[in-house]
Each structure stands twice: as C-alpha cells, then as structure tokens.
Amino acid sequence: MSFSYLDNNAGAGLADGVLDVMLPYLQQQQGNPSSGHRFGRYARAALDKARQQVAKLVNAEPSQVIFTSGGTEANNQVIAGVAERYDSGKVLVSAIEHPAMLEPARRLQKQGFELEMIPVNEQGLVEPATLAELIDADTRLVSVMWANNETGVIQDIAALAAVCHDKGVPLVTDAVQAAGKLPIDMKATGVDMLTLSAHKFGGPKGIGALIVSKQLDWPAFVLGGGQEDDKRSGTENVASIVGFGHAAEHVLTHLPEYQAHCRRLRDQFEQHLKQLPGITIFAEQVERLPNTTFFALQGFDSDTMLMSLDKQGFAVSSGSACGTGRQTPSHVLTAMGIPDPIALGAVRVSVSQQNTVEEIEQLGKVLEKEANRFTHLLNR
Ligand code: PLP
C-alpha cells in the first residue's frame, strides 16, 4: 500500500541539499565554534553563513538572530524574559497560540504576573481594535502568532504591530508555521520579536531561532558560557544550524512555486470536501496558509477518522501534534466559538511540495466513502 504524508505542519521532511550540507559538520568538521584554532574558525564561519541565511528569510539583520533548540525554546525565552525584566505587570496572549507560548505564559501567571487572553473572532482573527482596548499601562508584552498551526489562519501582523507600537508595548509573533510558507518581513511589519523552527520548512528537528529587534535587549533564558552573544548559552548545534540556514535559503528561493503548488492541492481538496454532506471547513472565509485545510465531517470524531485514514494510507492530524490523543476540543476552535460536537471531529490536512494531485484525489474519494457510510447509517 502506498502511503501519503499529509501532516506537514507537524513536521516536513528535509529540503533538497539539507542533509548534504549538514554531514561534514557531523563528521570531519568537529570544531567547536568558540575555539580559537582553525577547526573552531570553520565552525564559526558556518554559523555566520547560516545566521545570514536565516536573517534573510525574515528580512532581519544577522546580528538579531539567536539560535535556539526550536520554536518551543524560543517562545519560552520570550515569555521568561518578562519575569526577568519586570517585577509585575500583564502579558496579553492570543487565545489561539500554540502551547509552546501558552504554557510559559501560564507559568508566568503563577509567578504573579497577570495573563489576559486576546479573543479572536469567529474566523480566528485577532481584531486590531480588540487588541487596542486590552493594552493598558501595565502591559509588558503582546503575543500573537503569525499563522495558526491548526486552521492556517494568517493574522494581520503589521496592523497588530502598529497597535502595539502606538501604545509602546513590544509584540512577539510565533512565526513557526508562517516561515517558509509566506513572505515574512520583520522590518516592514515592525514586529519586535519573532520565533522560528527549522523542521516546519525543510530543516532538521531540534533547531530554531528567536529574532529580536535591535531596539530591544531581551534577556537570555539558557545561561552558561555566553554563546549567541550572551543570549543563549550552550555549544551551538552546528550541523543543525547549517541545515536550518540551507533550508531557509531554499524556501526563500522556491516560495512562489511552493505556494502555487500547495494552493492548487488545497483548493482541489476543498472542492472535494464541499461536495460532502455534513462538512465544515474552519476559517474558510479568511486568508489561510496555502497548504492547510482544517475540517470536520459530521458523525466522526477526530481520533476515529485519523485511525481510519491511517489504515487506508493517509497520515493526517487532529490539529497540533502535541494535542493528538486528546478528548477535549481544540482550544483554537473553542476560541472561534465552534461548538464542541463539531470541534471534536476536527481533522487537519497539511500538504507540501512533495504531495501530488493524485494523493489528494485519493483522499477525497476515501472521505466521500466515509461520509456516505455515515449518511447511510443515519437514514436506516
Ligand atoms: N509554534 C507553533 C505555531 C508550532 O506549530 C510549533 C510546533 O508544532 C511550535 C511552536 C513548536 O516548535 P518546535 O517543534 O520547534 O519546538
């Protein structure tokens, strides 16, 4: 049986050439970038190049890039920085953030800070006027993700950054799902901090970055030998950073083809879905990532559907990988006001450049069979 991997928002494979550029740093180039000898200098040069490549992906300066162990750590550094910088105050976090932002924010709350959730509208968007009303003199930080991992909904980050700047509060955006799928411009949008994860767009797992605007001196999270300009200690994961840099350059070069291919598959898939009885496509009315469809079919819970599709050769997800196996509805859908019985059936299909029209056709047919089976049962 052939198998279709349609869970690219959870983890995409390595992009062309990434493994090749990493291998020398796992084999003969064993130098530590902090060493003064030539092996150290080779490793340092490799880090410098990757830093430029990653900075270019988001239109930032290389000196703004802090390499971390992934998106989760980068988000933790942002939130923990609030407690490091201030004795008290409030953070505003959108209700649809990934747990990698929500959980550190909840810990901050336990440490005595105020945590307020920014609501979203029924399409999953944070409205600038709503945000403006919530910011007050105690607000230390606002966090709104660039694109949501479950629905794919893209926020108007420039408008939200403008609201924050108007009030003199920094905005962090988790761009883990947006990078490699959309043009990201830190300078043009005025975002103050941005987090990335390599494995969502063709780099290896376990590497990411926090990118901080020059005006902001954000505190370190991991302390030690002072690497990454004292902002993230620990010997750098050279091979993975090199792979991250290469993946960043690769996606930037291929973004138009990627978007066109994924959008074609996504639109074709949604045309199929729309023929099915009892279908809901979440956030269909607003701009979404070109590769993501989040939907529910009446009569199916997510886990049953996932298992059935897995048996039939399709790897899809119920939303965030961390949330798989849950019996509670997605907090993202709940925040959008989706009733529990529908939200509990949510299934995410996220495609990549590697997926084909045929795979999507096949999945459409399988879902049609499932939907008809349910309607048949209902009508008996
Ligand atoms: N933020 C978002 C939006 C994500 O989708 C993910 C991963 O699913 C993360 C953060 C965590 O990134 P990492 O896996 O690099 O820790």
mmCIF file of C-alpha atoms and ligand atoms in Angstrom:
data_model
loop_
_atom_site.group_PDB
_atom_site.id
_atom_site.type_symbol
_atom_site.label_atom_id
_atom_site.label_comp_id
_atom_site.label_asym_id
_atom_site.label_seq_id
_atom_site.Cartn_x
_atom_site.Cartn_y
_atom_site.Cartn_z
ATOM 1 C CA MET A 1 0.000 0.000 0.000
ATOM 2 C CA SER A 2 1.310 3.453 -0.841
ATOM 3 C CA PHE A 3 1.246 5.964 1.955
ATOM 4 C CA SER A 4 0.504 9.685 1.755
ATOM 5 C CA TYR A 5 2.088 12.002 4.283
ATOM 6 C CA LEU A 6 -0.297 14.919 4.719
ATOM 7 C CA ASP A 7 0.852 16.229 8.101
ATOM 8 C CA ASN A 8 3.483 18.748 7.061
ATOM 9 C CA ASN A 9 2.508 21.328 9.684
ATOM 10 C CA ALA A 10 3.648 18.824 12.304
ATOM 11 C CA GLY A 11 6.951 18.192 10.564
ATOM 12 C CA ALA A 12 8.099 18.489 6.975
ATOM 13 C CA GLY A 13 10.931 16.391 5.545
ATOM 14 C CA LEU A 14 14.392 17.754 4.819
ATOM 15 C CA ALA A 15 14.547 20.076 1.805
ATOM 16 C CA ASP A 16 16.858 19.291 -1.121
ATOM 17 C CA GLY A 17 20.514 19.531 -0.189
ATOM 18 C CA VAL A 18 19.987 19.999 3.570
ATOM 19 C CA LEU A 19 21.425 16.646 4.620
ATOM 20 C CA ASP A 20 24.436 17.130 2.321
ATOM 21 C CA VAL A 21 25.401 20.460 3.870
ATOM 22 C CA MET A 22 24.960 19.068 7.391
ATOM 23 C CA LEU A 23 27.014 15.903 7.043
ATOM 24 C CA PRO A 24 30.516 17.470 7.128
ATOM 25 C CA TYR A 25 29.661 19.071 10.487
ATOM 26 C CA LEU A 26 28.644 15.703 11.902
ATOM 27 C CA GLN A 27 31.785 14.016 10.587
ATOM 28 C CA GLN A 28 35.149 15.659 9.879
ATOM 29 C CA GLN A 29 34.305 19.275 10.899
ATOM 30 C CA GLN A 30 34.194 18.564 14.604
ATOM 31 C CA GLY A 31 35.379 22.004 15.794
ATOM 32 C CA ASN A 32 33.611 23.987 18.479
ATOM 33 C CA PRO A 33 32.713 27.476 17.156
ATOM 34 C CA SER A 34 34.096 29.009 20.360
ATOM 35 C CA SER A 35 37.578 27.518 19.789
ATOM 36 C CA GLY A 36 40.295 29.816 18.523
ATOM 37 C CA HIS A 37 42.002 27.292 16.218
ATOM 38 C CA ARG A 38 41.162 26.663 12.587
ATOM 39 C CA PHE A 39 38.575 23.977 13.303
ATOM 40 C CA GLY A 40 36.773 26.409 15.555
ATOM 41 C CA ARG A 41 37.017 29.092 12.905
ATOM 42 C CA TYR A 42 35.492 26.789 10.242
ATOM 43 C CA ALA A 43 32.570 26.080 12.522
ATOM 44 C CA ARG A 44 32.193 29.781 13.356
ATOM 45 C CA ALA A 45 32.171 30.666 9.645
ATOM 46 C CA ALA A 46 29.444 28.074 9.066
ATOM 47 C CA LEU A 47 27.343 29.630 11.849
ATOM 48 C CA ASP A 48 27.857 33.101 10.394
ATOM 49 C CA LYS A 49 26.638 31.971 6.987
ATOM 50 C CA ALA A 50 23.563 30.260 8.439
ATOM 51 C CA ARG A 51 22.789 33.342 10.517
ATOM 52 C CA GLN A 52 22.752 35.417 7.328
ATOM 53 C CA GLN A 53 20.519 32.904 5.555
ATOM 54 C CA VAL A 54 18.011 32.777 8.426
ATOM 55 C CA ALA A 55 18.016 36.574 8.808
ATOM 56 C CA LYS A 56 17.299 36.949 5.100
ATOM 57 C CA LEU A 57 14.275 34.652 5.324
ATOM 58 C CA VAL A 58 12.536 37.138 7.627
ATOM 59 C CA ASN A 59 14.247 40.361 6.454
ATOM 60 C CA ALA A 60 16.203 40.960 9.650
ATOM 61 C CA GLU A 61 19.884 41.585 10.386
ATOM 62 C CA PRO A 62 22.103 38.557 11.139
ATOM 63 C CA SER A 63 23.038 40.126 14.498
ATOM 64 C CA GLN A 64 19.381 39.853 15.535
ATOM 65 C CA VAL A 65 19.289 36.043 15.231
ATOM 66 C CA ILE A 66 19.615 33.909 18.375
ATOM 67 C CA PHE A 67 19.734 30.177 17.605
ATOM 68 C CA THR A 68 17.718 28.014 19.999
ATOM 69 C CA SER A 69 16.750 24.345 20.237
ATOM 70 C CA GLY A 70 13.492 25.056 18.403
ATOM 71 C CA GLY A 71 10.309 27.094 18.411
ATOM 72 C CA THR A 72 9.347 25.959 21.912
ATOM 73 C CA GLU A 73 12.550 27.197 23.492
ATOM 74 C CA ALA A 74 12.409 30.463 21.561
ATOM 75 C CA ASN A 75 8.868 31.108 22.824
ATOM 76 C CA ASN A 76 9.945 30.221 26.373
ATOM 77 C CA GLN A 77 12.794 32.730 26.146
ATOM 78 C CA VAL A 78 10.380 35.470 25.142
ATOM 79 C CA ILE A 79 7.928 34.839 27.980
ATOM 80 C CA ALA A 80 10.552 34.153 30.642
ATOM 81 C CA GLY A 81 12.160 37.459 29.648
ATOM 82 C CA VAL A 82 9.150 39.317 31.025
ATOM 83 C CA ALA A 83 9.802 37.999 34.549
ATOM 84 C CA GLU A 84 13.496 38.715 34.118
ATOM 85 C CA ARG A 85 12.873 42.326 33.105
ATOM 86 C CA TYR A 86 9.914 43.325 35.272
ATOM 87 C CA ASP A 87 8.670 42.725 38.812
ATOM 88 C CA SER A 88 4.993 42.798 37.861
ATOM 89 C CA GLY A 89 2.626 43.565 35.010
ATOM 90 C CA LYS A 90 0.453 41.937 32.404
ATOM 91 C CA VAL A 91 1.006 39.903 29.259
ATOM 92 C CA LEU A 92 -1.593 39.676 26.518
ATOM 93 C CA VAL A 93 -1.541 36.378 24.657
ATOM 94 C CA SER A 94 -3.904 35.454 21.861
ATOM 95 C CA ALA A 95 -6.334 32.683 22.756
ATOM 96 C CA ILE A 96 -5.193 30.598 19.781
ATOM 97 C CA GLU A 97 -1.443 30.441 20.497
ATOM 98 C CA HIS A 98 0.424 27.150 20.363
ATOM 99 C CA PRO A 99 1.011 25.501 23.768
ATOM 100 C CA ALA A 100 4.675 26.453 23.330
ATOM 101 C CA MET A 101 3.580 30.048 24.019
ATOM 102 C CA LEU A 102 0.528 29.399 26.220
ATOM 103 C CA GLU A 103 2.229 27.171 28.769
ATOM 104 C CA PRO A 104 5.153 29.523 29.518
ATOM 105 C CA ALA A 105 2.561 32.321 29.809
ATOM 106 C CA ARG A 106 0.611 30.258 32.346
ATOM 107 C CA ARG A 107 3.792 29.747 34.343
ATOM 108 C CA LEU A 108 4.368 33.492 34.290
ATOM 109 C CA GLN A 109 0.879 33.883 35.724
ATOM 110 C CA LYS A 110 1.784 31.513 38.570
ATOM 111 C CA GLN A 111 4.797 33.732 39.214
ATOM 112 C CA GLY A 112 2.426 36.632 39.907
ATOM 113 C CA PHE A 113 2.024 38.301 36.513
ATOM 114 C CA GLU A 114 -1.369 38.938 35.036
ATOM 115 C CA LEU A 115 -2.243 36.896 31.952
ATOM 116 C CA GLU A 116 -5.035 38.019 29.699
ATOM 117 C CA MET A 117 -6.177 36.155 26.605
ATOM 118 C CA ILE A 118 -6.846 38.171 23.474
ATOM 119 C CA PRO A 119 -10.066 36.830 21.940
ATOM 120 C CA VAL A 120 -10.379 36.031 18.245
ATOM 121 C CA ASN A 121 -13.415 36.454 16.015
ATOM 122 C CA GLU A 122 -15.328 33.511 14.528
ATOM 123 C CA GLN A 123 -12.787 33.238 11.710
ATOM 124 C CA GLY A 124 -9.878 33.045 14.142
ATOM 125 C CA LEU A 125 -8.574 36.589 13.632
ATOM 126 C CA VAL A 126 -7.381 38.957 16.336
ATOM 127 C CA GLU A 127 -9.040 42.279 15.579
ATOM 128 C CA PRO A 128 -6.736 45.297 15.996
ATOM 129 C CA ALA A 129 -9.464 47.292 17.766
ATOM 130 C CA THR A 130 -9.953 44.475 20.313
ATOM 131 C CA LEU A 131 -6.229 44.395 20.994
ATOM 132 C CA ALA A 132 -6.060 48.191 21.359
ATOM 133 C CA GLU A 133 -8.743 48.068 24.056
ATOM 134 C CA LEU A 134 -6.888 45.430 26.078
ATOM 135 C CA ILE A 135 -3.490 47.144 26.214
ATOM 136 C CA ASP A 136 -3.011 49.303 29.297
ATOM 137 C CA ALA A 137 -0.155 50.882 31.254
ATOM 138 C CA ASP A 138 0.671 47.516 32.917
ATOM 139 C CA THR A 139 1.033 45.602 29.642
ATOM 140 C CA ARG A 140 4.593 44.330 29.196
ATOM 141 C CA LEU A 141 4.230 42.197 26.092
ATOM 142 C CA VAL A 142 1.705 41.149 23.445
ATOM 143 C CA SER A 143 1.914 37.765 21.740
ATOM 144 C CA VAL A 144 0.013 36.959 18.542
ATOM 145 C CA MET A 145 1.134 34.156 16.246
ATOM 146 C CA TRP A 146 1.647 34.970 12.563
ATOM 147 C CA ALA A 147 -0.234 31.908 11.277
ATOM 148 C CA ASN A 148 -2.092 29.271 13.235
ATOM 149 C CA ASN A 149 -0.837 25.685 13.111
ATOM 150 C CA GLU A 150 -4.352 24.170 13.133
ATOM 151 C CA THR A 151 -6.529 26.440 10.994
ATOM 152 C CA GLY A 152 -3.725 28.072 8.995
ATOM 153 C CA VAL A 153 -5.347 31.481 9.620
ATOM 154 C CA ILE A 154 -2.946 34.353 8.895
ATOM 155 C CA GLN A 155 -3.113 37.399 11.152
ATOM 156 C CA ASP A 156 -2.710 40.989 10.000
ATOM 157 C CA ILE A 157 0.582 41.223 11.858
ATOM 158 C CA ALA A 158 1.509 44.668 10.536
ATOM 159 C CA ALA A 159 -1.773 46.136 11.818
ATOM 160 C CA LEU A 160 -1.345 44.454 15.215
ATOM 161 C CA ALA A 161 2.266 45.661 15.481
ATOM 162 C CA ALA A 162 1.077 49.199 14.710
ATOM 163 C CA VAL A 163 -1.441 48.994 17.579
ATOM 164 C CA CYS A 164 1.275 47.754 19.960
ATOM 165 C CA HIS A 165 3.733 50.455 18.921
ATOM 166 C CA ASP A 166 1.130 53.105 19.318
ATOM 167 C CA LYS A 167 0.869 52.025 22.943
ATOM 168 C CA GLY A 168 4.615 51.483 23.394
ATOM 169 C CA VAL A 169 4.357 47.719 24.000
ATOM 170 C CA PRO A 170 6.503 45.085 22.194
ATOM 171 C CA LEU A 171 4.837 42.455 20.003
ATOM 172 C CA VAL A 172 6.169 38.918 19.700
ATOM 173 C CA THR A 173 4.932 36.720 16.901
ATOM 174 C CA ASP A 174 5.351 32.964 16.714
ATOM 175 C CA ALA A 175 6.125 32.609 13.017
ATOM 176 C CA VAL A 176 6.863 28.880 13.226
ATOM 177 C CA GLN A 177 4.079 27.978 10.787
ATOM 178 C CA ALA A 178 4.325 31.092 8.645
ATOM 179 C CA ALA A 179 8.011 30.891 7.758
ATOM 180 C CA GLY A 180 8.687 29.047 4.536
ATOM 181 C CA LYS A 181 5.010 29.265 3.585
ATOM 182 C CA LEU A 182 4.561 33.060 3.368
ATOM 183 C CA PRO A 183 6.802 36.057 2.786
ATOM 184 C CA ILE A 184 7.934 37.220 6.252
ATOM 185 C CA ASP A 185 9.272 40.733 6.652
ATOM 186 C CA MET A 186 10.221 41.758 10.156
ATOM 187 C CA LYS A 187 11.295 45.245 9.144
ATOM 188 C CA ALA A 188 8.186 46.065 7.125
ATOM 189 C CA THR A 189 5.757 44.740 9.728
ATOM 190 C CA GLY A 190 7.609 46.246 12.685
ATOM 191 C CA VAL A 191 7.398 43.056 14.757
ATOM 192 C CA ASP A 192 9.704 43.239 17.807
ATOM 193 C CA MET A 193 10.390 39.537 18.349
ATOM 194 C CA LEU A 194 9.767 36.560 16.100
ATOM 195 C CA THR A 195 10.263 32.835 16.645
ATOM 196 C CA LEU A 196 11.107 30.142 14.094
ATOM 197 C CA SER A 197 11.503 26.379 13.908
ATOM 198 C CA ALA A 198 13.551 24.757 11.128
ATOM 199 C CA HIS A 199 11.690 21.465 10.892
ATOM 200 C CA LYS A 200 8.479 23.074 9.681
ATOM 201 C CA PHE A 201 10.044 24.112 6.385
ATOM 202 C CA GLY A 202 12.706 21.617 5.390
ATOM 203 C CA GLY A 203 15.343 21.970 8.097
ATOM 204 C CA PRO A 204 16.188 19.411 10.797
ATOM 205 C CA LYS A 205 14.223 18.962 14.025
ATOM 206 C CA GLY A 206 15.570 20.442 17.247
ATOM 207 C CA ILE A 207 16.757 23.781 15.920
ATOM 208 C CA GLY A 208 15.063 27.165 15.759
ATOM 209 C CA ALA A 209 15.616 30.834 16.413
ATOM 210 C CA LEU A 210 14.459 33.874 18.301
ATOM 211 C CA ILE A 211 14.896 37.079 16.325
ATOM 212 C CA VAL A 212 14.867 40.275 18.337
ATOM 213 C CA SER A 213 14.611 43.836 17.059
ATOM 214 C CA LYS A 214 17.691 45.982 17.570
ATOM 215 C CA GLN A 215 15.820 48.357 19.848
ATOM 216 C CA LEU A 216 15.040 45.614 22.321
ATOM 217 C CA ASP A 217 17.598 43.993 24.609
ATOM 218 C CA TRP A 218 15.756 40.815 25.557
ATOM 219 C CA PRO A 219 17.202 38.671 28.382
ATOM 220 C CA ALA A 220 18.753 35.234 27.986
ATOM 221 C CA PHE A 221 16.854 32.094 29.007
ATOM 222 C CA VAL A 222 19.562 29.424 28.934
ATOM 223 C CA LEU A 223 22.591 30.569 30.929
ATOM 224 C CA GLY A 224 26.162 29.332 30.744
ATOM 225 C CA GLY A 225 29.192 30.062 28.609
ATOM 226 C CA GLY A 226 27.763 33.129 26.874
ATOM 227 C CA GLN A 227 27.274 31.819 23.342
ATOM 228 C CA GLU A 228 24.955 33.615 20.931
ATOM 229 C CA ASP A 229 26.085 37.000 22.172
ATOM 230 C CA ASP A 230 25.215 36.016 25.731
ATOM 231 C CA LYS A 231 21.601 35.426 24.738
ATOM 232 C CA ARG A 232 21.599 31.625 24.561
ATOM 233 C CA SER A 233 24.387 29.652 26.133
ATOM 234 C CA GLY A 234 25.406 26.144 25.166
ATOM 235 C CA THR A 235 27.674 24.880 22.402
ATOM 236 C CA GLU A 236 25.891 25.615 19.163
ATOM 237 C CA ASN A 237 24.314 22.717 17.276
ATOM 238 C CA VAL A 238 26.481 23.475 14.256
ATOM 239 C CA ALA A 239 25.236 20.793 11.853
ATOM 240 C CA SER A 240 21.592 21.599 12.525
ATOM 241 C CA ILE A 241 22.181 25.336 12.283
ATOM 242 C CA VAL A 242 23.872 24.800 8.909
ATOM 243 C CA GLY A 243 20.868 22.718 7.792
ATOM 244 C CA PHE A 244 18.490 25.404 9.085
ATOM 245 C CA GLY A 245 20.332 28.072 7.085
ATOM 246 C CA HIS A 246 20.264 25.996 3.921
ATOM 247 C CA ALA A 247 16.544 25.242 4.323
ATOM 248 C CA ALA A 248 15.877 28.967 4.849
ATOM 249 C CA GLU A 249 17.657 29.848 1.625
ATOM 250 C CA HIS A 250 15.918 27.024 -0.216
ATOM 251 C CA VAL A 251 12.391 28.047 0.800
ATOM 252 C CA LEU A 252 13.045 31.681 0.065
ATOM 253 C CA THR A 253 14.153 30.806 -3.466
ATOM 254 C CA HIS A 254 11.236 28.435 -4.076
ATOM 255 C CA LEU A 255 8.421 30.246 -2.282
ATOM 256 C CA PRO A 256 6.317 31.160 -5.351
ATOM 257 C CA GLU A 257 6.355 27.552 -6.696
ATOM 258 C CA TYR A 258 5.671 26.153 -3.244
ATOM 259 C CA GLN A 259 2.703 28.431 -2.728
ATOM 260 C CA ALA A 260 1.242 27.792 -6.168
ATOM 261 C CA HIS A 261 1.579 24.004 -5.818
ATOM 262 C CA CYS A 262 0.153 23.805 -2.306
ATOM 263 C CA ARG A 263 -2.679 26.204 -3.057
ATOM 264 C CA ARG A 264 -3.673 24.132 -6.065
ATOM 265 C CA LEU A 265 -3.805 20.931 -3.987
ATOM 266 C CA ARG A 266 -5.550 22.660 -1.090
ATOM 267 C CA ASP A 267 -8.201 24.233 -3.321
ATOM 268 C CA GLN A 268 -8.769 20.992 -5.162
ATOM 269 C CA PHE A 269 -9.152 19.144 -1.870
ATOM 270 C CA GLU A 270 -11.616 21.703 -0.547
ATOM 271 C CA GLN A 271 -13.669 21.451 -3.744
ATOM 272 C CA HIS A 272 -13.998 17.733 -2.972
ATOM 273 C CA LEU A 273 -14.862 18.388 0.646
ATOM 274 C CA LYS A 274 -17.577 20.858 -0.238
ATOM 275 C CA GLN A 275 -19.495 18.088 -2.034
ATOM 276 C CA LEU A 276 -19.765 16.060 1.182
ATOM 277 C CA PRO A 277 -22.811 16.119 3.455
ATOM 278 C CA GLY A 278 -22.199 17.494 6.958
ATOM 279 C CA ILE A 279 -18.888 19.177 6.161
ATOM 280 C CA THR A 280 -17.422 22.185 7.972
ATOM 281 C CA ILE A 281 -14.239 23.843 6.747
ATOM 282 C CA PHE A 282 -12.874 26.031 9.509
ATOM 283 C CA ALA A 283 -11.946 29.686 8.842
ATOM 284 C CA GLU A 284 -12.778 29.243 5.190
ATOM 285 C CA GLN A 285 -13.625 32.923 4.724
ATOM 286 C CA VAL A 286 -10.222 34.358 5.598
ATOM 287 C CA GLU A 287 -6.670 34.185 4.318
ATOM 288 C CA ARG A 288 -5.003 30.950 5.364
ATOM 289 C CA LEU A 289 -1.695 29.181 4.809
ATOM 290 C CA PRO A 290 -1.733 27.842 1.251
ATOM 291 C CA ASN A 291 -1.071 24.269 2.452
ATOM 292 C CA THR A 292 -3.612 23.866 5.275
ATOM 293 C CA THR A 293 -7.214 22.656 5.491
ATOM 294 C CA PHE A 294 -8.872 22.118 8.872
ATOM 295 C CA PHE A 295 -12.288 20.494 8.632
ATOM 296 C CA ALA A 296 -14.835 18.261 10.369
ATOM 297 C CA LEU A 297 -17.238 15.703 8.967
ATOM 298 C CA GLN A 298 -20.473 15.249 10.849
ATOM 299 C CA GLY A 299 -20.632 11.908 12.656
ATOM 300 C CA PHE A 300 -16.863 11.397 13.067
ATOM 301 C CA ASP A 301 -14.622 12.191 15.969
ATOM 302 C CA SER A 302 -11.048 13.138 15.142
ATOM 303 C CA ASP A 303 -9.386 10.029 16.524
ATOM 304 C CA THR A 304 -11.689 7.607 14.704
ATOM 305 C CA MET A 305 -11.145 9.487 11.465
ATOM 306 C CA LEU A 306 -7.371 9.627 11.974
ATOM 307 C CA MET A 307 -7.179 5.893 12.610
ATOM 308 C CA SER A 308 -9.417 5.044 9.701
ATOM 309 C CA LEU A 309 -7.382 7.241 7.332
ATOM 310 C CA ASP A 310 -4.127 5.841 8.707
ATOM 311 C CA LYS A 311 -5.340 2.311 7.886
ATOM 312 C CA GLN A 312 -6.228 3.474 4.391
ATOM 313 C CA GLY A 313 -2.809 5.031 3.794
ATOM 314 C CA PHE A 314 -3.144 8.697 4.790
ATOM 315 C CA ALA A 315 -1.288 10.446 7.609
ATOM 316 C CA VAL A 316 -3.308 13.453 8.757
ATOM 317 C CA SER A 317 -3.706 15.144 12.126
ATOM 318 C CA SER A 318 -6.324 16.375 14.553
ATOM 319 C CA GLY A 319 -4.515 19.703 14.855
ATOM 320 C CA SER A 320 -1.326 20.239 16.781
ATOM 321 C CA ALA A 321 0.889 17.148 17.102
ATOM 322 C CA CYS A 322 1.157 17.828 20.830
ATOM 323 C CA GLY A 323 -2.633 17.616 21.070
ATOM 324 C CA THR A 324 -3.081 14.223 19.426
ATOM 325 C CA GLY A 325 -4.950 11.760 21.605
ATOM 326 C CA ARG A 326 -6.906 14.457 23.379
ATOM 327 C CA GLN A 327 -10.596 14.086 24.006
ATOM 328 C CA THR A 328 -11.091 17.791 24.555
ATOM 329 C CA PRO A 329 -11.854 20.094 21.642
ATOM 330 C CA SER A 330 -9.081 22.218 20.173
ATOM 331 C CA HIS A 331 -8.660 25.452 22.166
ATOM 332 C CA VAL A 332 -8.294 27.220 18.821
ATOM 333 C CA LEU A 333 -11.742 26.121 17.646
ATOM 334 C CA THR A 334 -13.272 26.821 21.041
ATOM 335 C CA ALA A 335 -11.854 30.360 20.899
ATOM 336 C CA MET A 336 -13.533 30.752 17.491
ATOM 337 C CA GLY A 337 -16.858 29.754 19.035
ATOM 338 C CA ILE A 338 -17.124 26.387 17.272
ATOM 339 C CA PRO A 339 -19.489 24.093 19.237
ATOM 340 C CA ASP A 340 -17.818 21.068 20.889
ATOM 341 C CA PRO A 341 -19.622 18.375 18.837
ATOM 342 C CA ILE A 342 -18.177 19.862 15.631
ATOM 343 C CA ALA A 343 -14.768 20.744 17.091
ATOM 344 C CA LEU A 344 -14.305 17.180 18.368
ATOM 345 C CA GLY A 345 -14.334 15.976 14.773
ATOM 346 C CA ALA A 346 -11.584 18.298 13.551
ATOM 347 C CA VAL A 347 -9.046 16.905 11.094
ATOM 348 C CA ARG A 348 -6.104 18.783 9.607
ATOM 349 C CA VAL A 349 -4.607 18.085 6.203
ATOM 350 C CA SER A 350 -1.367 19.966 5.547
ATOM 351 C CA VAL A 351 0.368 19.399 2.220
ATOM 352 C CA SER A 352 3.841 20.164 0.904
ATOM 353 C CA GLN A 353 5.678 20.429 -2.386
ATOM 354 C CA GLN A 354 6.113 16.618 -2.271
ATOM 355 C CA ASN A 355 2.381 15.851 -2.390
ATOM 356 C CA THR A 356 0.597 15.199 -5.652
ATOM 357 C CA VAL A 357 -2.784 15.814 -7.246
ATOM 358 C CA GLU A 358 -3.337 12.032 -7.263
ATOM 359 C CA GLU A 359 -2.886 11.750 -3.495
ATOM 360 C CA ILE A 360 -5.424 14.493 -2.932
ATOM 361 C CA GLU A 361 -7.869 12.853 -5.368
ATOM 362 C CA GLN A 362 -7.499 9.564 -3.493
ATOM 363 C CA LEU A 363 -8.069 11.197 -0.121
ATOM 364 C CA GLY A 364 -11.141 12.973 -1.486
ATOM 365 C CA LYS A 365 -12.579 9.636 -2.618
ATOM 366 C CA VAL A 366 -11.903 7.944 0.715
ATOM 367 C CA LEU A 367 -13.588 10.775 2.610
ATOM 368 C CA GLU A 368 -16.551 10.625 0.283
ATOM 369 C CA LYS A 369 -16.939 6.923 1.086
ATOM 370 C CA GLU A 370 -16.728 7.628 4.822
ATOM 371 C CA ALA A 371 -19.272 10.462 4.617
ATOM 372 C CA ASN A 372 -21.699 8.341 2.575
ATOM 373 C CA ARG A 373 -21.340 5.451 5.006
ATOM 374 C CA PHE A 374 -22.407 7.744 7.830
ATOM 375 C CA THR A 375 -25.341 9.230 5.897
ATOM 376 C CA HIS A 376 -26.441 5.712 5.015
ATOM 377 C CA LEU A 377 -26.373 4.703 8.696
ATOM 378 C CA LEU A 378 -28.351 7.815 9.627
ATOM 379 C CA ASN A 379 -31.017 7.037 7.047
ATOM 380 C CA ARG A 380 -31.510 3.437 8.080
HETATM 381 N N1 PLP B 1 4.766 27.174 17.496
HETATM 382 C C1 PLP B 1 3.953 26.644 16.572
HETATM 383 C C2 PLP B 1 2.918 27.500 15.922
HETATM 384 C C3 PLP B 1 4.082 25.311 16.207
HETATM 385 O O1 PLP B 1 3.270 24.786 15.288
HETATM 386 C C4 PLP B 1 5.077 24.524 16.845
HETATM 387 C C5 PLP B 1 5.212 23.082 16.534
HETATM 388 O O2 PLP B 1 4.248 22.398 16.259
HETATM 389 C C6 PLP B 1 5.903 25.132 17.795
HETATM 390 C C7 PLP B 1 5.719 26.455 18.093
HETATM 391 C C8 PLP B 1 6.985 24.367 18.478
HETATM 392 O O3 PLP B 1 8.148 24.313 17.672
HETATM 393 P P1 PLP B 1 9.268 23.194 17.948
HETATM 394 O O4 PLP B 1 8.688 21.903 17.493
HETATM 395 O O5 PLP B 1 10.438 23.643 17.118
HETATM 396 O O6 PLP B 1 9.594 23.255 19.392
#
